[in-house]
Amino acid sequence: MAEKAAAYDVARGGWSETRTCVVLGGRGFIGRTLVNRLLRLGGWIVRVADSSSHSLLPDSSSGSDSLLSDAISSGQASFCHVDVLDTSQIVKVTTGADVVFYMEPTDLDAHDFCNCYMIIVQGAKNVINACRESKVKRLVYNSSADVVFDGSQDILNGDESFTYPGKFKDMTVDLKFQAEGLIRVANNIGGLQTCVLRPSNVFGSGETQFVPLLANLSKFGLAKFITGSGGNMSDFTYVENVAHAHICAAETIDSRVVSVAGKAFFITNLEPIMFWEFISLILEGLGYQRPFIKVPTWMVSYVVILSQYIHDKLSYRMYRYSVSPHYIVQLASRNRTFDCSAAQKHLGYSPVVSLEDGIKLTVASFSHLSKDSSFMRFGNFDEQSKAEKLLGSGIVADVLLWRDERRTFMCFLILALAFYWFFFCGKTFTSSAAQLLLLVTAILYGYGILASDICGFAVQNIPSSCFEIQNSDMKNSIRSISYMWNRVVCSIRLLAKGEDWSRFFKVVAFLYLFKWIVSFSLAVLVGIILVFAFTAFFIYEQYESVIEGLWAVLLFGIMESKGLIISTLPESVTAFLRNDNGSHQEKVHFS
Ligand SMILES: NC(=O)c1ccc[n+]([C@@H]2O[C@H](COP(=O)([O-])OP(=O)(O)OC[C@H]3O[C@@H](n4cnc5c(N)ncnc54)[C@H](O)[C@@H]3O)[C@@H](O)[C@H]2O)c1
């Protein structure tokens, strides 16, 4: 590969030659976006260095990966397997490079301090030493705005002079702060110039933490809750803007006009937004409901403590996020906005994608990945709910699911009156039925003899077709009745064989419940059925995910109390409890 020498042309304010850069962690979420941006801009020879090489498969179908494949074929890019724990590997890949962009992994196990320390802190030391050894001039490190936020106080328009909190509650953030310090201190030693970027809440296509977590919570109805008042402001940064900021930093780091080297810069989309409004926009885009139930932060914290207790007791990974849940709770309930004017002034940074467009692109990318419904509530917005399917998707479903409130209310009123008529008028069932029939006949007769025009009001005739039953309807009804009868007979036959214990226990439970209710009175039974029919299906449809989530948790609790092993749980339950979206991760990363 022919790699030309580079020189920054101060007079022209640009680079005169093609430059060579190394993107360490170049197959990750931010790294991959940066690689693609560099390739699209041109004028860069890009060495992608990562410990993972999965995504370089030639059959990669996504646009961004085909861009990289083409660049590799044309010699504009190359891939090198590098472990940041091995300095010699970093030296090899950085030799001859003008700039090194470094992003370490986010998906570290926060319970494994040793590994986190080695990757974050030792990795940063190795990268600095390797850059010095290979005579690299510029190192841009992707830190995070998290390094100034410990959750104990709000940050409103915080700038780079914002004092660091004394003690971090989150271990990985603490380590990241140390790594950032090492990179800044390394500036101007051995000819290396360094710069640190602190993007706040990065989101976008291919992100593996935030949106997948939201989708996971939503699938189980847990994203309906707002932590705190819901009015807290936050800064988010679309990933393409982070990539752009890296390039701005690389191009200005050794400029003598402005002071960039050895500094840290906050990077945002410059559009602070209410944290929960942002979450709502993402959730709505994915077909979920906006969060609307406000829960005090202290209560959420207790739930988190409880879930962590279960987690520790089971020695079992319920979540796979490097940042602790407590930290996420603080992030979700505090104000956290940053002043980005230093990056604008010194790096020449300004967002290239607006927040609105970033959200649209993010939602579109996750929707695109959701053909298997991993992220979307329903793969198709017209998809029927379970309650609707259960009720047969006909008129009964429409009435019981309150699709047309007026019709449902009329039906309920008529049935409630009939209920009162038959059970609470103090008559026998037969005399109630006879009186009802007489009443209906009298009303119809009276209606029939009415003039077609009364005082200017037109009285419409009831067409005779209203009293006719179609042949096909009759046949269908008989068919349904005979089908039900046959099913009952079939079930009884199966019961009589004594082989199906689960069916036997279901029937016993049903009969016992029936006997118990009837022992009170038939009126109570009918009343319960009436109220149940008009409320239960509706509630189930509205809160399907919450009910299933609670059911999953309940089932988990029962299994746990009985000492049953996790593997006996249904896949959907274990997937939630483990947050085991490994397959999704694969798709997110490499599709
Ligand atoms: N994702 C966010 O929301 C976010 C926000 C702000 C800052 N950041 C910071 O940006 C950086 C990058 O984040 P990301 O989301 O792109 O991370 P990521 O986990 O998606 O990517 C990191 C890459 O590093 C590679 N890697 C893992 N171990 C390695 C090793 N030993 N040697 C070499 N490469 C290794 C992984 O294969 C992966 O491709 C992190 O430092 C993170 O803290 C991320």
XYZ file of C-alpha atoms and ligand atoms in Angstrom:
635
model
C 0.000 0.000 0.000
C 1.440 3.374 -0.976
C 1.145 5.777 1.929
C 2.159 9.379 1.282
C 3.685 11.725 3.839
C 1.385 14.360 5.261
C 1.865 18.020 6.084
C -0.570 20.496 7.559
C -0.758 23.577 5.342
C -1.434 26.413 7.798
C -1.805 29.013 5.030
C -4.491 26.952 3.251
C -5.911 25.685 6.501
C -5.836 22.105 5.285
C -3.756 19.055 4.543
C -1.653 18.987 1.414
C -1.176 15.229 1.176
C -2.994 12.055 1.945
C -2.642 11.260 5.638
C -2.494 7.947 7.384
C -4.474 7.306 10.502
C -5.120 4.386 12.806
C -8.540 3.892 14.361
C -8.000 1.741 17.439
C -11.319 0.100 18.295
C -12.319 0.782 14.693
C -14.926 -1.969 14.546
C -16.923 -0.602 17.483
C -19.891 1.727 17.432
C -18.050 5.073 17.316
C -14.906 3.671 15.672
C -16.802 2.253 12.721
C -18.659 5.523 12.143
C -15.341 7.381 12.241
C -13.757 4.948 9.771
C -16.658 5.412 7.356
C -16.536 9.177 7.655
C -12.787 9.213 6.983
C -13.261 6.991 3.944
C -16.101 9.123 2.620
C -14.100 12.343 3.100
C -11.130 10.950 1.186
C -7.551 12.074 1.687
C -7.089 9.474 4.423
C -5.404 6.091 4.449
C -7.266 4.332 7.241
C -5.825 1.467 9.278
C -8.633 -0.179 11.189
C -7.263 -1.799 14.332
C -9.450 -3.900 16.548
C -9.401 -7.113 18.527
C -12.480 -8.202 16.612
C -12.447 -8.836 12.879
C -15.942 -10.325 12.444
C -17.339 -7.524 10.434
C -14.763 -7.694 7.711
C -16.449 -10.653 6.114
C -16.659 -10.085 2.364
C -20.408 -10.823 2.252
C -21.187 -7.945 4.570
C -24.331 -6.493 3.069
C -24.703 -3.135 4.801
C -23.661 0.023 2.975
C -21.102 1.077 5.553
C -19.350 -2.268 5.535
C -19.334 -2.438 1.758
C -17.627 0.977 1.845
C -14.899 -0.520 4.027
C -14.648 -3.664 1.892
C -14.213 -1.506 -1.219
C -11.636 0.656 0.565
C -9.710 -2.441 1.646
C -9.764 -3.734 -1.945
C -8.529 -0.393 -3.290
C -5.824 -0.036 -0.629
C -7.399 3.025 0.995
C -8.016 0.991 4.154
C -6.530 -2.011 5.871
C -7.462 -4.101 8.860
C -5.106 -5.168 11.586
C -5.911 -7.422 14.513
C -4.700 -5.541 17.585
C -5.072 -6.146 21.286
C -4.431 -2.958 23.273
C -2.922 -5.094 26.001
C -0.061 -5.934 23.660
C 2.104 -2.831 23.068
C 4.117 -4.453 20.291
C 0.948 -4.990 18.248
C 0.021 -1.315 18.667
C 3.525 -0.232 17.672
C 3.274 -2.346 14.543
C -0.011 -0.849 13.421
C 0.848 2.774 14.319
C 4.293 2.936 12.738
C 4.214 5.506 9.949
C 0.808 6.890 10.945
C 0.108 10.616 11.336
C -2.848 10.327 13.691
C -4.135 7.678 16.087
C -7.781 7.753 17.136
C -8.384 5.628 20.186
C -11.669 4.266 21.507
C -11.753 1.494 24.020
C -14.691 -0.910 24.421
C -17.861 0.003 26.299
C -19.213 -3.501 26.760
C -16.913 -4.405 29.649
C -18.193 -6.453 32.555
C -18.407 -3.923 35.386
C -18.043 -6.771 37.880
C -14.621 -7.665 36.601
C -12.451 -4.858 37.982
C -9.220 -6.437 36.848
C -10.273 -6.691 33.218
C -11.761 -3.171 33.249
C -8.560 -1.766 34.720
C -6.383 -3.601 32.231
C -8.404 -2.521 29.196
C -9.127 1.068 30.194
C -6.077 2.226 32.187
C -3.332 -0.177 31.112
C -4.672 0.000 27.539
C -4.315 3.809 27.570
C -0.730 3.509 28.914
C 0.114 0.989 26.188
C -1.336 3.212 23.476
C 0.694 6.225 24.732
C 3.924 4.204 24.905
C 3.332 2.660 21.494
C 2.628 6.068 19.918
C 5.903 7.406 21.327
C 7.821 4.379 20.127
C 6.388 4.570 16.640
C 6.848 8.384 16.538
C 3.186 9.166 16.039
C 2.562 12.905 16.393
C -1.134 13.060 17.260
C -3.364 10.996 19.503
C -7.095 11.713 19.833
C -8.803 9.854 22.652
C -12.537 9.294 22.863
C -13.450 9.847 26.478
C -16.928 10.634 27.747
C -18.839 13.465 29.406
C -19.512 10.903 32.146
C -16.098 11.703 33.650
C -17.432 14.898 35.220
C -20.762 13.500 36.342
C -21.106 11.423 39.477
C -24.868 11.809 39.812
C -24.683 13.787 43.041
C -25.509 17.121 41.424
C -27.042 18.625 38.300
C -24.761 19.978 35.593
C -26.240 22.871 33.684
C -24.209 24.144 30.759
C -21.020 22.797 32.362
C -17.840 23.746 30.541
C -14.335 22.286 30.582
C -13.494 24.215 33.776
C -16.126 22.178 35.618
C -14.441 20.584 38.624
C -14.330 16.825 38.720
C -16.360 15.154 41.437
C -14.222 13.909 44.296
C -15.220 10.277 44.144
C -16.907 8.342 41.352
C -19.689 5.952 42.190
C -19.185 4.059 38.974
C -16.015 2.047 38.606
C -15.696 2.175 34.814
C -16.233 5.959 34.788
C -13.543 6.276 37.445
C -11.129 4.226 35.334
C -12.013 6.237 32.263
C -11.227 9.413 34.169
C -7.805 7.972 35.006
C -7.183 6.982 31.385
C -8.191 10.455 30.242
C -5.718 11.985 32.717
C -2.917 9.762 31.407
C -3.606 10.785 27.824
C -3.664 14.496 28.697
C -0.494 14.287 30.773
C 1.256 12.506 27.892
C 0.905 15.638 25.766
C 4.127 17.146 24.506
C 6.296 14.312 25.800
C 8.366 12.540 23.143
C 6.851 14.628 20.365
C 3.326 13.309 20.939
C 0.397 15.708 21.026
C -2.813 14.509 22.572
C -6.388 15.631 22.733
C -9.421 14.250 24.570
C -13.035 14.393 23.419
C -15.904 13.994 25.844
C -19.070 13.253 23.903
C -22.264 13.243 25.934
C -24.783 10.400 25.540
C -23.768 9.150 22.112
C -26.559 7.568 20.081
C -26.991 6.347 16.535
C -27.070 3.386 14.243
C -25.130 0.388 15.527
C -25.222 1.514 19.151
C -25.185 -1.476 21.477
C -26.071 -0.132 24.913
C -28.685 2.568 25.133
C -31.350 1.782 22.500
C -31.100 -2.003 22.989
C -31.580 -1.443 26.748
C -34.610 0.752 26.072
C -36.092 -1.772 23.656
C -35.525 -4.566 26.159
C -37.219 -2.640 28.956
C -40.081 -1.653 26.676
C -40.748 -5.184 25.540
C -41.549 -5.962 29.150
C -43.462 -2.744 29.748
C -40.829 -1.312 32.056
C -40.114 1.746 29.924
C -43.486 3.287 30.811
C -41.945 4.718 33.946
C -40.313 8.128 34.188
C -37.651 8.412 36.849
C -38.205 11.625 38.790
C -40.152 14.610 37.531
C -39.280 13.998 33.880
C -38.310 17.637 33.280
C -34.526 17.183 33.454
C -32.484 18.387 30.492
C -29.706 16.409 28.820
C -27.284 16.707 25.961
C -27.151 13.931 23.383
C -24.704 13.536 20.517
C -25.381 11.778 17.249
C -22.510 9.414 16.472
C -21.700 11.033 13.118
C -21.062 14.299 14.976
C -18.657 12.503 17.320
C -16.780 11.167 14.289
C -16.723 14.662 12.810
C -15.355 16.077 16.095
C -12.518 13.519 16.015
C -11.495 14.648 12.558
C -11.726 18.310 13.624
C -9.471 17.506 16.604
C -6.956 15.646 14.416
C -6.780 18.587 12.055
C -6.295 21.250 14.717
C -4.294 19.433 17.384
C -0.910 20.773 16.254
C -2.143 24.072 14.943
C -0.086 26.836 16.514
C -2.914 29.319 16.138
C -5.284 27.662 18.599
C -4.690 25.701 21.754
C -5.991 22.149 21.431
C -3.159 19.835 22.479
C -3.411 18.455 25.994
C -6.992 19.671 26.331
C -10.354 17.996 26.777
C -13.479 19.146 24.932
C -17.139 18.448 25.500
C -18.933 17.358 22.359
C -22.713 17.572 22.051
C -25.345 18.078 19.383
C -25.743 21.654 20.720
C -29.444 20.923 21.183
C -30.178 20.174 24.846
C -33.466 18.332 25.197
C -35.530 16.938 28.047
C -34.058 13.513 28.757
C -37.490 11.858 28.775
C -38.584 13.621 25.610
C -35.583 12.106 23.848
C -36.422 8.662 25.245
C -40.053 9.112 24.193
C -39.082 10.028 20.633
C -36.920 6.920 20.321
C -39.569 4.677 21.883
C -42.359 6.116 19.757
C -40.236 5.612 16.680
C -39.792 1.965 17.596
C -43.546 1.564 18.053
C -43.667 1.649 21.839
C -45.683 3.884 24.104
C -44.116 7.037 25.535
C -43.180 6.730 29.210
C -45.937 8.387 31.266
C -45.886 7.033 34.823
C -43.724 9.214 37.069
C -41.920 7.332 39.813
C -39.809 9.079 42.467
C -36.081 8.576 41.937
C -35.611 7.100 45.428
C -38.183 4.420 44.621
C -36.419 3.496 41.370
C -33.147 3.356 43.307
C -34.678 0.854 45.751
C -35.936 -1.298 42.870
C -32.418 -1.215 41.414
C -30.942 -2.248 44.785
C -33.442 -5.127 44.957
C -32.665 -6.295 41.442
C -28.954 -6.105 42.202
C -29.513 -8.143 45.344
C -31.266 -10.825 43.278
C -28.463 -10.588 40.779
C -25.774 -11.070 43.426
C -27.690 -13.861 45.102
C -27.992 -15.738 41.871
C -24.444 -14.892 40.797
C -26.136 -14.349 37.514
C -25.769 -11.582 34.914
C -29.141 -9.930 34.576
C -27.707 -7.044 32.623
C -24.614 -6.733 30.505
C -23.947 -3.000 30.603
C -20.622 -1.657 31.741
C -22.186 1.343 33.474
C -23.954 0.529 36.727
C -27.791 0.761 36.919
C -27.449 3.356 39.719
C -25.526 5.540 37.364
C -28.222 5.167 34.695
C -30.876 6.169 37.275
C -28.917 9.349 38.056
C -28.421 10.054 34.385
C -32.165 9.716 33.840
C -33.188 12.006 36.682
C -30.580 14.792 36.729
C -29.963 17.782 34.504
C -26.809 17.207 32.461
C -26.017 19.768 29.801
C -22.650 20.986 28.570
C -21.213 24.092 27.023
C -19.692 23.047 23.720
C -18.347 26.461 22.747
C -14.683 25.497 23.348
C -14.961 22.713 20.767
C -16.694 25.122 18.389
C -14.038 27.775 18.877
C -10.850 25.699 19.019
C -11.671 22.570 17.022
C -13.959 24.273 14.522
C -16.601 21.724 15.478
C -20.266 22.123 14.728
C -22.748 19.252 14.367
C -23.156 17.860 10.875
C -26.401 16.014 11.699
C -29.206 17.678 13.676
C -30.762 15.996 16.701
C -34.056 15.491 14.860
C -32.352 13.855 11.877
C -30.128 11.822 14.205
C -33.178 10.440 15.998
C -34.866 9.634 12.684
C -31.756 7.876 11.374
C -31.329 5.933 14.621
C -34.943 4.797 14.681
C -34.766 3.868 10.999
C -31.613 1.815 11.541
C -33.088 -0.096 14.462
C -36.410 -0.539 12.644
C -34.429 -1.901 9.732
C -32.864 -4.437 12.076
C -36.222 -5.287 13.543
C -37.602 -7.582 10.860
C -37.356 -10.224 13.580
C -39.121 -7.813 15.997
C -36.046 -7.637 18.218
C -36.347 -3.910 18.722
C -39.786 -2.919 17.449
C -42.871 -3.595 19.486
C -44.560 -5.082 16.455
C -42.675 -5.871 13.267
C -45.686 -4.397 11.494
C -47.758 -1.609 13.001
C -50.974 -3.303 11.807
C -50.114 -6.467 13.655
C -52.927 -7.701 15.899
C -52.551 -7.735 19.645
C -52.848 -11.053 21.489
C -56.192 -10.009 23.010
C -57.602 -9.293 19.563
C -56.424 -12.631 18.232
C -57.947 -14.362 21.257
C -61.327 -12.724 20.636
C -61.373 -13.683 16.964
C -60.818 -10.195 15.465
C -64.548 -9.743 14.741
C -67.355 -7.614 16.176
C -66.938 -9.180 19.627
C -63.267 -8.134 19.641
C -64.207 -4.611 18.544
C -66.793 -4.302 21.313
C -64.771 -5.833 24.141
C -61.604 -3.941 23.217
C -63.496 -0.617 23.177
C -62.590 0.169 19.558
C -65.787 2.272 19.272
C -66.587 3.622 22.744
C -70.228 4.478 21.902
C -71.007 1.013 20.582
C -69.209 -0.681 23.471
C -70.981 1.488 26.007
C -74.395 0.737 24.416
C -73.657 -2.997 24.461
C -72.565 -2.815 28.070
C -75.672 -0.820 29.038
C -78.022 -3.272 27.307
C -76.309 -6.276 28.910
C -76.285 -4.581 32.339
C -80.045 -3.859 32.028
C -80.698 -7.451 30.961
C -78.621 -8.618 33.926
C -80.679 -6.464 36.282
C -83.905 -7.582 34.632
C -83.193 -11.280 34.991
C -81.517 -11.346 38.378
C -82.684 -8.434 40.480
C -86.335 -7.863 39.613
C -87.482 -10.592 41.945
C -89.078 -12.691 39.184
C -88.323 -16.145 37.910
C -86.115 -16.511 34.870
C -89.050 -17.649 32.690
C -91.338 -14.784 33.644
C -88.515 -12.278 33.133
C -87.870 -13.725 29.648
C -91.591 -13.678 28.816
C -91.984 -10.085 29.993
C -88.916 -8.994 28.047
C -90.271 -10.647 24.917
C -93.631 -8.946 25.472
C -91.943 -5.578 25.925
C -89.871 -5.959 22.761
C -92.961 -7.052 20.797
C -94.967 -4.061 22.069
C -92.159 -1.624 21.200
C -91.784 -3.075 17.714
C -95.536 -3.019 17.130
C -95.753 0.598 18.301
C -92.815 1.524 16.117
C -94.443 -0.235 13.153
C -97.668 1.770 13.362
C -95.922 5.121 13.693
C -96.494 7.574 10.812
C -93.432 8.116 8.609
C -93.456 11.812 9.510
C -94.216 13.165 12.980
C -94.203 16.964 13.358
C -91.571 17.259 10.634
C -89.400 14.436 12.022
C -88.909 11.545 9.591
C -89.387 8.136 11.199
C -87.348 5.492 9.483
C -88.748 2.033 8.946
C -86.833 -0.910 10.248
C -86.031 -2.956 7.165
C -87.330 -6.509 7.319
C -83.782 -7.740 6.666
C -83.038 -6.806 10.284
C -85.250 -9.681 11.399
C -83.851 -12.179 8.943
C -81.046 -14.577 9.657
C -78.942 -15.428 6.656
C -78.695 -19.075 5.716
C -74.906 -18.859 5.837
C -74.972 -17.247 9.321
C -77.251 -19.996 10.547
C -74.951 -22.643 9.086
C -71.906 -20.984 10.587
C -73.520 -20.801 14.017
C -74.533 -24.456 13.902
C -71.060 -25.351 12.678
C -69.473 -23.392 15.562
C -71.766 -25.058 18.079
C -71.033 -28.522 16.719
C -67.302 -27.728 16.637
C -67.405 -26.661 20.282
C -69.437 -29.716 21.195
C -66.934 -31.994 19.438
C -64.054 -30.329 21.271
C -65.755 -30.835 24.592
C -66.413 -34.493 23.771
C -62.830 -34.916 22.600
C -61.521 -33.335 25.825
C -63.748 -35.585 27.928
C -62.494 -38.608 26.017
C -58.879 -37.570 26.617
C -59.658 -37.046 30.294
C -61.262 -40.468 30.496
C -58.064 -42.046 29.194
C -56.276 -40.549 32.210
C -53.086 -39.744 30.310
C -53.117 -35.966 30.260
C -52.462 -34.789 33.813
C -52.086 -31.144 32.947
C -55.538 -31.135 31.323
C -56.952 -33.024 34.297
C -55.671 -30.420 36.761
C -56.947 -27.561 34.590
C -60.442 -29.101 34.495
C -60.410 -29.768 38.230
C -59.320 -26.177 38.929
C -61.982 -24.814 36.588
C -64.770 -26.953 38.075
C -63.713 -26.092 41.600
C -63.677 -22.379 40.782
C -67.055 -22.702 39.058
C -68.526 -24.550 42.030
C -67.089 -21.971 44.390
C -68.565 -19.030 42.471
C -71.937 -20.732 41.906
C -72.110 -21.552 45.607
C -72.390 -17.792 46.186
C -74.990 -17.194 43.488
C -75.445 -17.393 39.735
C -76.057 -13.626 39.700
C -72.573 -13.011 41.125
C -71.056 -15.323 38.507
C -72.824 -13.581 35.620
C -71.978 -10.162 37.081
C -68.314 -11.079 37.355
C -68.253 -12.398 33.786
C -69.908 -9.225 32.516
C -67.481 -6.875 34.250
C -64.525 -9.126 33.405
C -65.405 -9.262 29.699
C -65.633 -5.488 29.358
C -62.481 -4.702 31.340
C -60.004 -7.579 31.333
C -59.414 -7.826 27.576
C -59.101 -4.071 27.279
C -56.627 -3.857 30.156
C -54.673 -6.829 28.820
C -54.362 -5.208 25.420
C -53.218 -1.873 26.874
C -50.745 -3.376 29.315
C -49.819 -6.567 27.489
C -46.089 -6.052 27.914
C -46.359 -4.994 31.588
C -48.534 -8.007 32.446
C -46.200 -10.370 30.638
C -43.184 -8.751 32.299
C -44.745 -9.108 35.758
C -45.740 -12.667 34.922
C -42.153 -13.362 33.854
C -40.827 -11.943 37.120
C -43.422 -13.865 39.157
C -42.591 -17.081 37.353
C -38.929 -16.418 37.944
C -39.601 -15.857 41.659
C -41.560 -19.109 41.939
C -38.894 -21.081 40.118
C -36.184 -19.489 42.226
C -38.018 -20.220 45.486
C -38.411 -23.808 44.391
C -34.717 -23.973 43.542
C -35.368 -24.766 39.923
C -32.590 -24.060 37.484
C -32.766 -21.113 35.157
C -32.683 -23.243 32.063
C -36.224 -24.449 32.750
C -37.627 -20.942 32.241
C -39.201 -20.032 28.917
C -36.737 -18.450 26.512
C -38.528 -15.068 26.586
C -38.174 -14.913 30.369
C -34.523 -15.870 30.508
C -33.785 -13.510 27.656
C -35.249 -10.661 29.668
C -33.628 -11.604 32.947
C -30.277 -12.031 31.332
C -30.899 -9.181 28.943
C -29.469 -11.778 26.625
C -29.613 -9.955 23.363
C -26.386 -11.403 22.172
C -27.841 -12.249 18.812
C -29.134 -8.724 18.469
C -25.747 -7.402 19.348
C -24.338 -9.404 16.538
C -26.842 -7.900 14.158
C -26.333 -4.403 15.459
C -22.609 -4.607 15.121
C -22.171 -6.289 11.865
C -25.223 -6.044 9.713
N -21.422 4.326 23.301
C -21.640 5.454 23.956
O -22.752 5.877 24.216
C -20.467 6.313 24.402
C -20.706 7.601 24.869
C -19.641 8.401 25.232
C -18.364 7.884 25.178
N -18.158 6.611 24.758
C -16.788 6.119 24.758
O -16.370 5.901 23.430
C -15.496 4.807 23.370
C -15.943 3.849 22.310
O -17.264 3.507 22.547
P -18.017 2.472 21.604
O -19.451 2.536 21.976
O -17.650 2.702 20.177
O -17.392 1.109 22.087
P -17.588 -0.339 21.446
O -17.563 -1.300 22.567
O -18.734 -0.353 20.509
O -16.278 -0.517 20.551
C -15.021 -0.776 21.050
C -14.231 -1.636 20.091
O -13.047 -2.009 20.768
C -12.745 -3.355 20.447
N -11.957 -3.964 21.511
C -12.383 -4.618 22.608
N -11.348 -5.043 23.343
C -10.232 -4.680 22.682
C -8.861 -4.858 22.909
N -8.397 -5.502 23.993
N -8.003 -4.369 22.005
C -8.422 -3.712 20.919
N -9.729 -3.494 20.637
C -10.608 -3.978 21.511
C -14.070 -4.017 20.303
O -13.960 -5.172 19.456
C -14.910 -2.918 19.662
O -14.896 -3.040 18.261
C -15.475 4.201 24.760
O -14.330 4.661 25.382
C -16.685 4.781 25.418
O -16.517 4.905 26.796
C -19.172 5.832 24.348
